Amino acid sequence: MWRQYIRKVEPYTPGEQPDSDNVIKLNTNENPYPPCEGVKRVLSTFDTDTLRKYPDPNVKALRTAIADYYNLSMENVFVGVGSDDVIAMCYMTFFNSPKPILFPDITYSFYDVWADEFRVPYKTKALDDEYRIVASDYAEDNGGIIIPNPNAPTGIAEGKDFFTEILNNNPDSIVIIDEAYVDFGAESVIDLIGEYENLIVVRTFSKSRSLAGSRIGFALGNAEAVRALHDVKYSFNSYTMDRITIELGVEAIKDDEYFRECVSKIICTKKQTQDSLRNLGFEVFESAANFLLVKPKGISAEELYTQLKNRGIFVRYFNKPRLSDYLRITIGTDEEMDKLTEALQSILEAVQ
Amino acid sequence: MWRQYIRKVEPYTPGEQPDSDNVIKLNTNENPYPPCEGVKRVLSTFDTDTLRKYPDPNVKALRTAIADYYNLSMENVFVGVGSDDVIAMCYMTFFNSPKPILFPDITYSFYDVWADEFRVPYKTKALDDEYRIVASDYAEDNGGIIIPNPNAPTGIAEGKDFFTEILNNNPDSIVIIDEAYVDFGAESVIDLIGEYENLIVVRTFSKSRSLAGSRIGFALGNAEAVRALHDVKYSFNSYTMDRITIELGVEAIKDDEYFRECVSKIICTKKQTQDSLRNLGFEVFESAANFLLVKPKGISAEELYTQLKNRGIFVRYFNKPRLSDYLRITIGTDEEMDKLTEALQSILEAVQ
């Protein structure tokens, strides 16, 4: 039977994407601000006749723009259909050892899904009592390491020393640092790429660059590692980045002023939200991301999730060990966060 | 060393994508006509603010539009980033048997690349002396079958009886029919999907729908097989289809009149080109695709390829057994084909 040779997997479940525009969507860590003006300009001037032709398979324009922004060269840049695509390609390219790869037990919940998909053995390392990653846990023999910084869904960031310790302990493994949220307050390890040939840094345009709807992610690493990634990618799909997306990406990376402005606003709103939630008695982790992991007071996380949803406010609830008492709340606009705080007050009053 | 666990692959080489617009590009089977008017309309009215949000991970709008067009339901439709992405996902999902998969020896040269990428054992079956696929070759025990119809780069199509024979011989294998070029003159097997649960038909918007630059491909099959494909896809990347591309795809599939008009023009130009080339003494295969496989007379294929390129006309040359005497020429506009014929005449005169 053809059924017996189907790959059996348990897919990742992304946050809900409600159809309605009348909800406050704080569940998938999207940016509350629109993409930069250049994105608008691209669409209004784009010559649709060119769509009959394939895009540049080398994605030179976008890879060059990204390289310029980070003072690297195009050979250090790999782009893909969102950072999920990029990380999937990294798993296929680098994680082929019989030894297990390592990642935290509480982290982006796609890491173990990819391991199952590509049949990569893995081992998770428990966060400590304060939900911090323990660097020394990653000193044992392994087939690779993947760690987000800041971690998700905690939002907790680690400093450069933490990652140099891990890199120094693992010269024989590829170490992927997933910096999806780094722009919102953590320190990047991009400048370690020249020093550690086994370091891959993954980034996305979906969060800090307001382009979740366009699907752009990228990896930075030494030229040899990036070449290996390209070989695997070109053995999968010659043309992953479409003509329009490439141009949108170039505009988004070039408009540094707008990027900084949005990020600053979100960081500012995050601090205010943190205060409001603490005033309500919530436990709130110190977050370097565009979301907060919070433990509500006076109501269970699951119940609060449901009540917020009933009021049209979507946040993320994970029914998992050590996370089931928490909610992950994306930072929206000031106005959205005010509405969240009002809703929380009203819900809490009703249950007291 | 981290290098020892890199996946070793020999990537597929797509046809050249010259930077210049001043070339006649007959090397990657693109459509010479622009996409339909609706595509223009989408871009001119698209609300770029929505790009901050993730697209619909279920791609409901596009899957429904495709399903409606083929009188199927959304559950029968899987979409991906071009048909290469779709076929790669099919390999991962269905080709997990220790037995070899089967495909023709002369065919789309990505099939063996995917087999290497995913470590799927494979066996090729030789085309006969007339470059036709032999149905009975696919009756032996196998782990799956993939065949394009029409075949590439020959352009030769087989009829429905041919595929029912293969399907009847293989109830235990997934049989993928890659119909990338079917709209240009071959008979589809889509209406066999209800009858054969192991049949997957793959299609693309890159050829007959003039959207190579937007990256849309799809697979049609029974709901259970499509569900398995989705599980693997959602274990790879939650959001492959971006917001803009989804809308472009919906417009392209809806404008049936324009689609038929373009396809008719190409079929007509193909007949004229076939005649012109035969008049030059070339051997030309009867093609049901938007390209012709031709054997030049009085000059080697490789030499002709180079001379055409020097004149700004790109065609495809494959330095492979049984193909090295041939060129694959995409059907462009009448004007482009006239220029090709003129160039050929001039080249042939010079060598005589």
XYZ file of C-alpha atoms in Angstrom:
704
model
C 0.000 0.000 0.000
C 1.211 3.494 -0.883
C 0.143 4.651 2.605
C 2.834 2.690 4.380
C 5.630 4.838 2.931
C 4.138 8.197 3.834
C 6.392 10.278 6.071
C 4.673 10.384 9.461
C 4.974 13.767 11.118
C 3.183 15.891 13.682
C 3.139 19.350 12.105
C 3.814 22.609 13.899
C 0.674 24.566 14.745
C 1.050 28.261 14.021
C -0.990 30.846 15.936
C -4.507 31.424 14.676
C -4.967 33.757 11.721
C -8.525 34.993 12.254
C -10.316 36.095 9.090
C -11.821 39.172 10.684
C -10.030 42.515 10.774
C -11.972 43.444 13.884
C -9.716 41.593 16.288
C -6.694 42.728 18.232
C -4.104 40.249 17.089
C -1.411 39.744 19.718
C -0.812 36.051 19.074
C 1.811 35.681 16.320
C 4.341 38.405 17.139
C 3.604 40.485 14.085
C 4.667 44.109 13.914
C 1.775 46.510 14.584
C 3.205 49.034 12.108
C 2.985 48.766 8.332
C 6.058 48.145 6.174
C 8.090 51.151 4.982
C 7.068 53.538 2.212
C 9.410 51.891 -0.279
C 7.260 48.761 -0.163
C 4.265 50.815 -1.303
C 6.375 52.355 -4.045
C 7.492 48.959 -5.356
C 3.924 47.773 -5.791
C 2.685 50.960 -7.416
C 5.477 50.985 -9.995
C 6.026 47.266 -10.511
C 5.967 46.148 -14.140
C 3.697 43.100 -14.004
C 4.798 42.058 -17.505
C 8.118 40.953 -15.988
C 6.279 38.322 -13.921
C 6.174 36.056 -16.965
C 9.913 35.500 -16.460
C 11.628 33.564 -13.684
C 13.230 35.605 -10.923
C 16.983 35.720 -10.391
C 17.782 32.321 -8.835
C 20.771 33.880 -7.048
C 18.612 36.619 -5.505
C 21.578 38.927 -5.971
C 19.748 42.212 -5.335
C 18.376 41.172 -1.951
C 21.448 39.249 -0.809
C 23.612 42.246 -1.676
C 21.310 44.668 0.153
C 21.371 42.467 3.270
C 25.146 42.003 3.032
C 25.671 45.768 2.731
C 23.500 46.406 5.772
C 25.526 44.025 7.941
C 28.935 44.815 6.430
C 29.292 41.342 5.004
C 29.521 40.120 1.446
C 26.818 38.474 -0.657
C 28.608 35.111 -0.211
C 27.730 35.283 3.502
C 23.997 35.615 2.862
C 21.380 32.926 2.228
C 17.732 33.986 1.775
C 14.576 31.927 2.029
C 10.789 31.959 2.274
C 10.726 33.224 5.860
C 13.130 32.122 8.572
C 11.256 28.813 8.888
C 12.297 27.927 5.355
C 15.846 29.020 6.151
C 16.027 26.920 9.320
C 14.509 23.904 7.547
C 17.271 24.216 4.927
C 19.848 24.490 7.729
C 18.587 21.251 9.287
C 18.843 19.468 5.937
C 22.273 20.890 5.193
C 24.064 20.690 8.535
C 22.262 18.309 10.882
C 23.262 14.948 9.395
C 25.264 13.513 12.278
C 24.088 10.392 14.120
C 24.657 12.370 17.334
C 21.694 14.319 18.699
C 21.321 18.022 18.090
C 20.687 20.120 21.197
C 18.182 22.865 21.951
C 16.333 24.149 25.036
C 13.251 22.286 26.299
C 11.254 25.505 26.316
C 11.878 27.289 23.042
C 10.472 27.807 19.553
C 8.282 24.756 19.213
C 9.234 24.170 15.577
C 12.723 22.871 16.481
C 11.559 19.382 17.409
C 9.106 19.344 14.481
C 11.976 19.867 12.041
C 13.982 17.189 13.832
C 11.115 14.739 13.306
C 10.580 15.866 9.709
C 14.230 15.277 8.783
C 14.726 12.373 11.200
C 17.442 14.184 13.099
C 18.039 12.813 16.605
C 17.722 15.523 19.260
C 18.007 16.131 22.976
C 16.515 19.055 24.841
C 18.239 20.875 27.702
C 16.026 22.162 30.493
C 15.865 25.873 31.214
C 16.878 26.633 34.796
C 14.428 27.704 37.509
C 14.456 31.248 36.203
C 13.706 30.015 32.665
C 17.238 30.821 31.525
C 19.274 28.702 29.105
C 22.356 27.158 30.755
C 25.415 27.542 28.501
C 27.353 24.668 30.062
C 24.524 22.250 29.106
C 25.688 22.628 25.511
C 29.221 21.361 26.115
C 28.423 17.683 25.570
C 29.033 15.819 22.320
C 26.349 16.737 19.785
C 25.353 16.864 16.121
C 24.568 20.561 16.137
C 22.978 23.263 18.273
C 20.101 25.637 17.713
C 19.214 28.369 20.194
C 17.064 31.465 19.737
C 18.240 34.779 21.141
C 16.162 36.147 22.687
C 14.557 32.819 23.523
C 10.895 32.263 22.691
C 8.392 32.302 24.275
C 10.258 33.636 27.321
C 11.711 36.689 25.578
C 14.844 36.340 27.713
C 18.093 37.275 25.948
C 21.621 36.147 26.681
C 24.766 38.188 26.070
C 27.674 37.654 23.725
C 29.828 35.892 26.365
C 27.152 33.256 26.708
C 27.355 32.448 23.000
C 31.143 32.584 22.752
C 31.202 29.993 25.550
C 28.910 27.738 23.520
C 30.866 28.356 20.302
C 34.195 27.685 22.005
C 32.856 24.418 23.384
C 31.598 23.312 19.942
C 34.163 23.830 17.191
C 32.953 20.627 15.491
C 29.238 21.460 15.389
C 27.209 23.969 13.471
C 25.729 26.388 16.000
C 22.620 28.188 14.764
C 21.542 31.292 16.639
C 17.980 32.152 15.703
C 17.778 35.930 16.046
C 14.173 36.361 14.895
C 13.496 38.840 17.711
C 16.960 40.260 18.354
C 16.154 43.734 16.982
C 13.762 44.367 19.882
C 16.452 44.619 22.522
C 19.081 41.858 22.420
C 22.686 41.824 21.293
C 23.377 40.137 17.960
C 26.223 37.671 17.415
C 26.578 38.591 13.743
C 30.001 40.120 14.350
C 31.252 36.714 15.552
C 30.758 35.214 12.074
C 34.287 36.144 11.015
C 35.671 34.433 14.085
C 33.608 31.226 14.161
C 33.201 29.400 10.856
C 30.597 27.097 12.422
C 28.245 29.939 13.408
C 25.022 30.531 11.471
C 22.800 33.457 12.415
C 19.175 33.326 11.237
C 17.020 36.426 10.839
C 13.580 37.314 9.528
C 11.771 40.238 7.895
C 8.530 39.074 9.546
C 8.953 40.818 12.876
C 11.082 43.970 13.003
C 10.651 44.707 9.273
C 6.846 44.336 9.185
C 6.837 41.875 6.284
C 5.358 38.667 7.737
C 2.983 38.654 4.759
C 5.844 38.595 2.250
C 7.921 35.665 3.536
C 11.567 36.661 3.786
C 14.132 35.161 6.112
C 17.875 34.888 5.841
C 20.919 33.205 7.285
C 24.352 34.750 7.705
C 27.474 32.654 7.994
C 30.885 32.023 6.565
C 31.002 31.643 2.781
C 31.693 27.888 2.839
C 28.739 27.113 5.088
C 26.476 29.391 3.038
C 27.624 27.646 -0.150
C 26.610 24.302 1.368
C 23.192 25.759 2.220
C 22.811 26.940 -1.365
C 23.705 23.527 -2.758
C 20.928 21.959 -0.712
C 18.475 24.750 -1.585
C 19.234 24.503 -5.327
C 18.620 20.762 -5.030
C 15.181 21.531 -3.628
C 13.816 24.498 -5.575
C 15.764 26.692 -8.006
C 13.601 29.751 -7.501
C 12.247 30.310 -4.002
C 12.157 34.113 -3.887
C 9.695 35.706 -6.280
C 10.311 38.885 -8.264
C 8.070 41.131 -6.172
C 9.247 39.835 -2.795
C 12.884 40.394 -3.736
C 12.182 44.060 -4.466
C 10.105 44.523 -1.316
C 12.905 43.041 0.748
C 15.471 45.400 -0.741
C 13.319 48.402 0.169
C 12.676 47.131 3.688
C 16.349 46.627 4.480
C 17.337 49.989 2.993
C 14.955 52.113 5.038
C 16.928 52.070 8.248
C 15.339 55.202 9.676
C 11.804 53.823 9.527
C 13.005 50.475 10.851
C 14.604 52.133 13.891
C 11.537 54.256 14.490
C 9.192 51.236 14.566
C 11.486 49.193 16.754
C 11.861 52.090 19.237
C 8.119 52.545 19.458
C 7.606 48.844 20.139
C 10.300 48.798 22.816
C 8.676 51.811 24.459
C 5.196 50.241 24.348
C 6.663 47.034 25.740
C 7.983 48.835 28.830
C 4.623 50.482 29.441
C 2.774 47.193 28.983
C 5.171 45.469 31.340
C 4.367 48.069 34.004
C 0.596 47.847 33.463
C 0.634 44.065 33.692
C 2.773 44.097 36.812
C 0.345 46.590 38.312
C -2.370 44.004 37.742
C -0.288 41.568 39.778
C 0.950 39.591 36.774
C 4.382 38.052 36.755
C 6.181 39.363 33.654
C 9.514 38.129 32.307
C 12.071 40.749 31.308
C 11.769 40.552 27.519
C 14.198 41.516 24.761
C 11.608 40.519 22.135
C 8.370 42.051 20.805
C 6.284 39.936 23.157
C 5.891 39.338 26.867
C 5.521 36.025 28.640
C 3.219 36.656 31.577
C 1.685 34.691 34.431
C -1.749 36.085 35.258
C -2.956 36.512 38.805
C -6.410 35.541 40.003
C -7.283 33.560 36.878
C -5.731 30.642 35.028
C -3.802 31.379 31.847
C -6.070 29.141 29.813
C -9.235 30.758 31.117
C -7.824 34.228 30.519
C -6.825 33.234 26.968
C -10.411 32.163 26.272
C -11.981 35.243 27.841
C -9.675 37.540 25.874
C -10.519 35.687 22.695
C -14.226 36.130 23.409
C -13.549 39.852 23.561
C -11.727 39.774 20.225
C -8.213 39.867 21.667
C -5.993 37.007 20.489
C -2.956 36.060 22.583
C -0.997 32.787 22.580
C -1.518 29.991 25.075
C 0.758 26.925 25.109
C -0.660 23.857 26.791
C 2.785 22.508 27.642
C 4.791 21.638 30.751
C 6.142 24.742 32.551
C 4.265 27.007 30.103
C 0.632 26.245 30.840
C 0.458 28.926 33.546
C 1.602 31.608 31.109
C 0.383 33.614 28.162
C 2.542 35.070 25.421
C 1.365 38.517 24.432
C 2.677 40.296 21.343
C 3.391 44.018 21.689
C 0.953 45.940 19.506
C 0.325 49.681 19.274
C -0.165 51.749 22.437
C -3.860 51.834 21.685
C -4.081 48.051 21.344
C -2.195 47.547 24.595
C -4.509 49.998 26.367
C -7.471 47.982 25.154
C -5.758 44.829 26.372
C -5.188 46.345 29.818
C -8.813 47.511 30.009
C -10.047 44.060 29.008
C -7.790 42.429 31.599
C -9.053 44.764 34.325
C -12.626 44.034 33.452
C -12.052 40.263 33.299
C -10.208 40.264 36.617
C -12.912 42.335 38.323
C -15.563 39.892 37.153
C -13.758 36.865 38.618
C -12.938 38.480 41.972
C 34.620 18.761 12.031
C 31.253 20.323 11.185
C 32.057 19.829 7.469
C 31.778 16.060 7.644
C 28.034 16.181 8.317
C 27.122 18.490 5.473
C 24.616 16.983 3.045
C 26.544 16.375 -0.181
C 24.485 17.149 -3.240
C 24.960 18.126 -6.870
C 22.364 20.857 -7.407
C 20.128 21.244 -10.437
C 21.316 23.922 -12.859
C 18.472 26.051 -14.138
C 18.695 27.774 -17.522
C 20.573 31.061 -17.590
C 18.713 34.181 -16.498
C 20.605 36.906 -18.378
C 20.469 40.336 -16.756
C 19.895 42.143 -20.016
C 16.424 42.740 -21.433
C 17.920 42.886 -24.919
C 18.032 39.156 -25.422
C 15.538 36.764 -26.934
C 15.039 34.332 -24.123
C 14.011 30.909 -25.414
C 15.849 28.852 -22.806
C 13.581 28.374 -19.755
C 10.144 27.763 -21.308
C 8.641 30.991 -20.056
C 5.472 32.348 -21.593
C 6.132 35.193 -24.055
C 2.895 36.917 -23.018
C 2.403 38.915 -19.822
C 0.099 37.700 -17.047
C -3.598 38.634 -17.211
C -5.053 42.053 -16.416
C -6.224 40.933 -12.981
C -2.601 40.574 -11.915
C -2.022 44.242 -12.724
C -5.177 45.166 -10.814
C -4.052 43.265 -7.703
C -0.788 45.183 -7.529
C -2.344 48.578 -8.145
C -4.955 48.127 -5.420
C -3.025 46.007 -2.909
C -3.072 47.359 0.647
C 0.599 47.116 1.622
C -0.291 47.664 5.296
C -1.627 44.099 5.374
C 1.886 42.784 4.653
C 2.754 43.224 8.333
C 0.522 40.210 9.031
C 1.167 36.570 8.160
C -0.695 35.184 5.176
C -3.362 32.525 5.519
C -1.372 29.330 6.213
C -4.148 27.283 4.585
C -4.055 29.381 1.390
C -7.794 28.934 1.230
C -8.475 31.573 -1.432
C -6.059 30.117 -3.967
C -6.764 26.468 -3.208
C -10.484 27.134 -3.588
C -9.988 28.994 -6.880
C -7.907 26.118 -8.255
C -10.386 23.523 -6.985
C -13.292 25.380 -8.591
C -11.463 25.550 -11.906
C -10.892 21.793 -11.986
C -14.207 20.771 -10.395
C -12.497 19.417 -7.320
C -12.657 20.486 -3.699
C -10.091 22.462 -1.719
C -9.084 19.225 0.079
C -7.743 17.938 -3.242
C -5.396 20.900 -3.732
C -1.898 21.490 -2.381
C -0.059 24.683 -3.381
C 3.625 25.500 -3.201
C 6.395 27.862 -4.279
C 6.411 26.712 -7.895
C 5.998 23.113 -9.000
C 9.588 22.372 -7.943
C 8.633 23.078 -4.339
C 5.528 20.926 -4.782
C 7.477 17.994 -6.230
C 10.155 18.286 -3.524
C 7.373 18.028 -0.924
C 5.955 15.015 -2.795
C 9.330 13.256 -2.646
C 9.575 13.886 1.101
C 5.997 12.813 1.724
C 5.582 9.776 -0.514
C 8.961 8.424 -1.584
C 10.102 6.738 1.621
C 10.242 3.140 0.462
C 13.545 1.238 0.326
C 12.566 0.247 -3.212
C 13.717 2.535 -6.021
C 11.433 5.097 -7.559
C 11.204 5.016 -11.358
C 11.388 7.740 -13.979
C 12.583 8.042 -17.602
C 16.302 8.380 -18.334
C 15.642 11.418 -20.495
C 13.296 13.704 -18.610
C 13.183 16.745 -16.338
C 16.692 16.693 -14.945
C 15.579 17.658 -11.437
C 14.113 14.207 -10.710
C 17.446 12.580 -9.894
C 18.593 15.702 -8.018
C 15.625 15.392 -5.651
C 16.326 11.681 -5.261
C 19.891 12.507 -4.179
C 18.733 15.364 -1.942
C 16.278 13.139 -0.061
C 18.363 9.963 -0.404
C 15.637 8.171 -2.313
C 16.881 5.201 -4.329
C 15.933 5.475 -7.996
C 16.157 3.672 -11.307
C 15.733 5.255 -14.710
C 13.952 3.625 -17.627
C 15.313 4.301 -21.087
C 13.175 6.029 -23.686
C 12.745 3.894 -26.787
C 14.424 4.643 -30.124
C 11.790 7.242 -30.912
C 12.346 8.927 -27.545
C 9.024 7.649 -26.230
C 8.382 6.450 -22.680
C 7.541 2.707 -22.531
C 4.580 2.105 -20.199
C 5.412 -1.543 -19.529
C 8.813 -0.510 -18.105
C 6.932 0.824 -15.099
C 5.345 -2.475 -14.130
C 8.205 -3.684 -11.937
C 8.271 -3.377 -8.152
C 9.033 0.215 -7.140
C 8.848 2.870 -4.428
C 6.991 5.381 -6.562
C 6.847 6.752 -10.101
C 7.251 10.228 -11.528
C 6.653 10.979 -15.200
C 6.075 14.300 -16.940
C 3.380 14.598 -19.574
C 4.332 15.885 -22.037
C 7.849 14.699 -21.312
C 10.684 17.235 -21.157
C 12.806 18.058 -23.027
C 11.276 15.953 -25.817
C 7.827 17.568 -25.672
C 6.276 14.206 -26.542
C 2.928 13.522 -24.867
C 1.276 10.212 -24.084
C -2.461 9.590 -23.951
C -4.738 8.618 -21.093
C -4.550 4.877 -21.840
C -0.822 5.011 -21.343
C -1.268 6.394 -17.822
C -4.140 4.118 -16.849
C -1.873 1.201 -17.774
C 0.807 2.540 -15.424
C -1.719 3.289 -12.673
C -3.303 -0.150 -12.977
C 0.118 -1.769 -12.691
C 0.974 0.260 -9.565
C -1.831 0.322 -6.999
C 0.759 0.266 -4.191
C 2.862 3.201 -5.371
C 2.263 6.899 -5.576
C 2.305 7.841 -9.265
C 3.112 11.512 -9.889
C 2.266 12.909 -13.317
C 4.063 16.203 -13.780
C 1.821 18.204 -16.092
C 3.880 21.396 -16.186
C 3.379 21.704 -19.952
C 0.082 19.892 -20.449
C -1.909 23.018 -21.345
C 0.053 23.393 -24.581
C -1.464 20.369 -26.277
C -1.564 17.217 -24.154
C -4.410 15.427 -22.414
C -4.554 15.812 -18.632
C -5.117 12.890 -16.253
C -6.798 15.103 -13.641
C -10.123 13.367 -14.171
C -8.532 10.063 -13.097
C -7.974 11.409 -9.552
C -11.370 10.167 -8.378
C -10.555 6.716 -9.702
C -6.951 6.284 -8.544
C -6.201 7.302 -4.953
C -2.459 6.936 -5.605
C -2.407 9.493 -8.446
C -0.890 12.940 -7.882
C -1.002 15.491 -10.699
C 1.435 18.413 -10.479
C 0.886 21.715 -12.256
C 2.496 25.140 -12.417
C 1.534 28.767 -13.024
C 4.999 29.386 -14.490
C 4.286 28.306 -18.047
C 0.714 28.554 -19.339
C -0.285 31.205 -16.755
C 2.696 33.538 -17.352
C 3.661 33.737 -13.678
C 7.145 32.196 -13.495
C 8.211 35.301 -11.572
C 5.622 34.714 -8.853
C 6.329 31.088 -7.910
C 3.099 29.108 -7.825
C 2.740 25.398 -8.358
C 0.150 22.941 -7.163
C -0.627 19.276 -6.773
C -4.010 17.660 -7.155
C -4.826 14.326 -5.603
C -7.216 12.487 -3.335
C -7.873 14.205 0.000
C -5.916 11.687 2.083
C -2.775 12.017 -0.015
C -3.081 15.806 -0.050
C -3.482 15.797 3.745
C -0.225 13.834 4.039
C 1.473 16.410 1.811
C 0.186 19.204 4.034
C 1.458 17.490 7.184
C 4.951 17.380 5.706
C 4.696 20.940 4.413
C 3.477 22.286 7.784
C 6.433 20.497 9.375
C 8.726 22.433 7.043
C 7.336 25.960 6.776
C 3.948 27.158 8.036
C 3.619 29.976 5.539
C 5.022 29.321 2.069
C 2.624 31.381 -0.049
C 2.844 35.119 0.517
C -0.136 37.486 0.612
C 0.488 39.066 -2.781
C 1.228 35.818 -4.610
C -1.983 34.235 -3.318
C -4.033 37.071 -4.820
C -2.124 37.015 -8.106
C -2.717 33.297 -8.387
C -6.456 33.681 -7.830
C -6.655 36.248 -10.648
C -4.579 34.125 -13.002
C -6.720 31.038 -12.561
C -9.974 32.982 -12.896
C -9.177 34.636 -16.225
C -9.862 31.636 -18.387
C -10.444 33.618 -21.563
C -7.021 35.267 -21.502
C -5.411 31.955 -20.566
C -6.959 30.213 -23.580
C -6.008 33.069 -25.860
C -2.322 32.924 -24.845
C -2.162 29.156 -25.071
C -3.766 29.186 -28.551
C -1.309 31.762 -29.803
C 1.633 29.727 -28.526
C 0.317 26.528 -30.098
C -0.111 28.361 -33.396
C 3.395 29.857 -33.261
C 4.749 26.420 -32.383
C 3.309 24.923 -35.581
C 4.786 27.694 -37.685
C 8.175 27.356 -36.007
C 8.103 23.600 -36.470
C 7.569 24.144 -40.209
C 10.316 26.767 -40.494
C 12.818 24.578 -38.687
C 11.952 21.545 -40.786
C 12.397 23.707 -43.875
C 15.927 24.380 -42.635
C 16.470 20.632 -42.571
C 16.211 20.296 -38.788
C 14.730 17.225 -37.201
C 11.884 18.393 -34.940
C 9.987 16.257 -32.444
C 6.203 16.518 -32.438
C 5.705 18.608 -29.295
C 2.696 19.001 -26.999
C 4.628 21.530 -24.890
C 5.659 25.184 -25.338
C 9.087 24.166 -26.610
C 10.602 22.147 -29.427
C 13.439 19.661 -29.231
C 15.339 19.965 -32.492
C 18.374 18.394 -34.124
C 20.124 20.967 -36.305
C 21.511 20.113 -39.711
C 24.920 21.196 -40.949
C 26.149 22.372 -37.539
C 26.514 20.738 -34.149
C 23.928 21.552 -31.494
C 26.581 22.897 -29.144
C 28.084 25.154 -31.789
C 24.667 26.423 -32.798
C 23.792 27.094 -29.149
C 26.931 29.247 -28.820
C 26.398 31.114 -32.058
C 22.801 31.885 -31.154
C 23.898 33.113 -27.757
C 26.447 35.405 -29.400
C 23.557 36.890 -31.333
C 21.543 37.416 -28.150
C 19.266 34.410 -28.584
C 19.273 32.016 -25.630
C 18.176 28.410 -26.167
C 18.898 25.365 -24.014
C 21.671 22.873 -24.692
C 22.046 19.699 -22.605
C 25.449 18.087 -22.684
C 24.026 14.649 -21.901
C 23.846 11.229 -23.557
C 21.247 11.085 -26.345
C 20.576 14.822 -25.959
C 23.871 16.402 -26.973
C 22.838 16.529 -30.644
C 19.704 18.514 -29.800
C 18.614 21.968 -28.718
C 15.491 22.789 -26.752
C 13.858 25.948 -28.019
C 11.057 27.676 -26.128
C 8.185 29.054 -28.207
C 8.204 32.846 -27.955
C 6.164 35.402 -29.881
C 5.859 35.182 -33.667
C 8.307 38.057 -33.921
C 10.858 36.314 -31.711
C 10.557 33.106 -33.690
C 11.017 35.007 -36.949
C 14.207 36.490 -35.554
C 15.305 33.020 -34.509
C 14.668 31.662 -38.002
C 16.563 34.562 -39.579
C 19.490 34.025 -37.227
C 19.508 30.296 -37.997
C 19.498 30.945 -41.742
C 22.366 33.364 -41.427
C 24.388 31.010 -39.194
C 23.792 28.057 -41.509
C 24.770 30.042 -44.602
C 28.017 31.075 -42.948
C 29.019 27.482 -42.161
C 28.096 26.088 -45.592
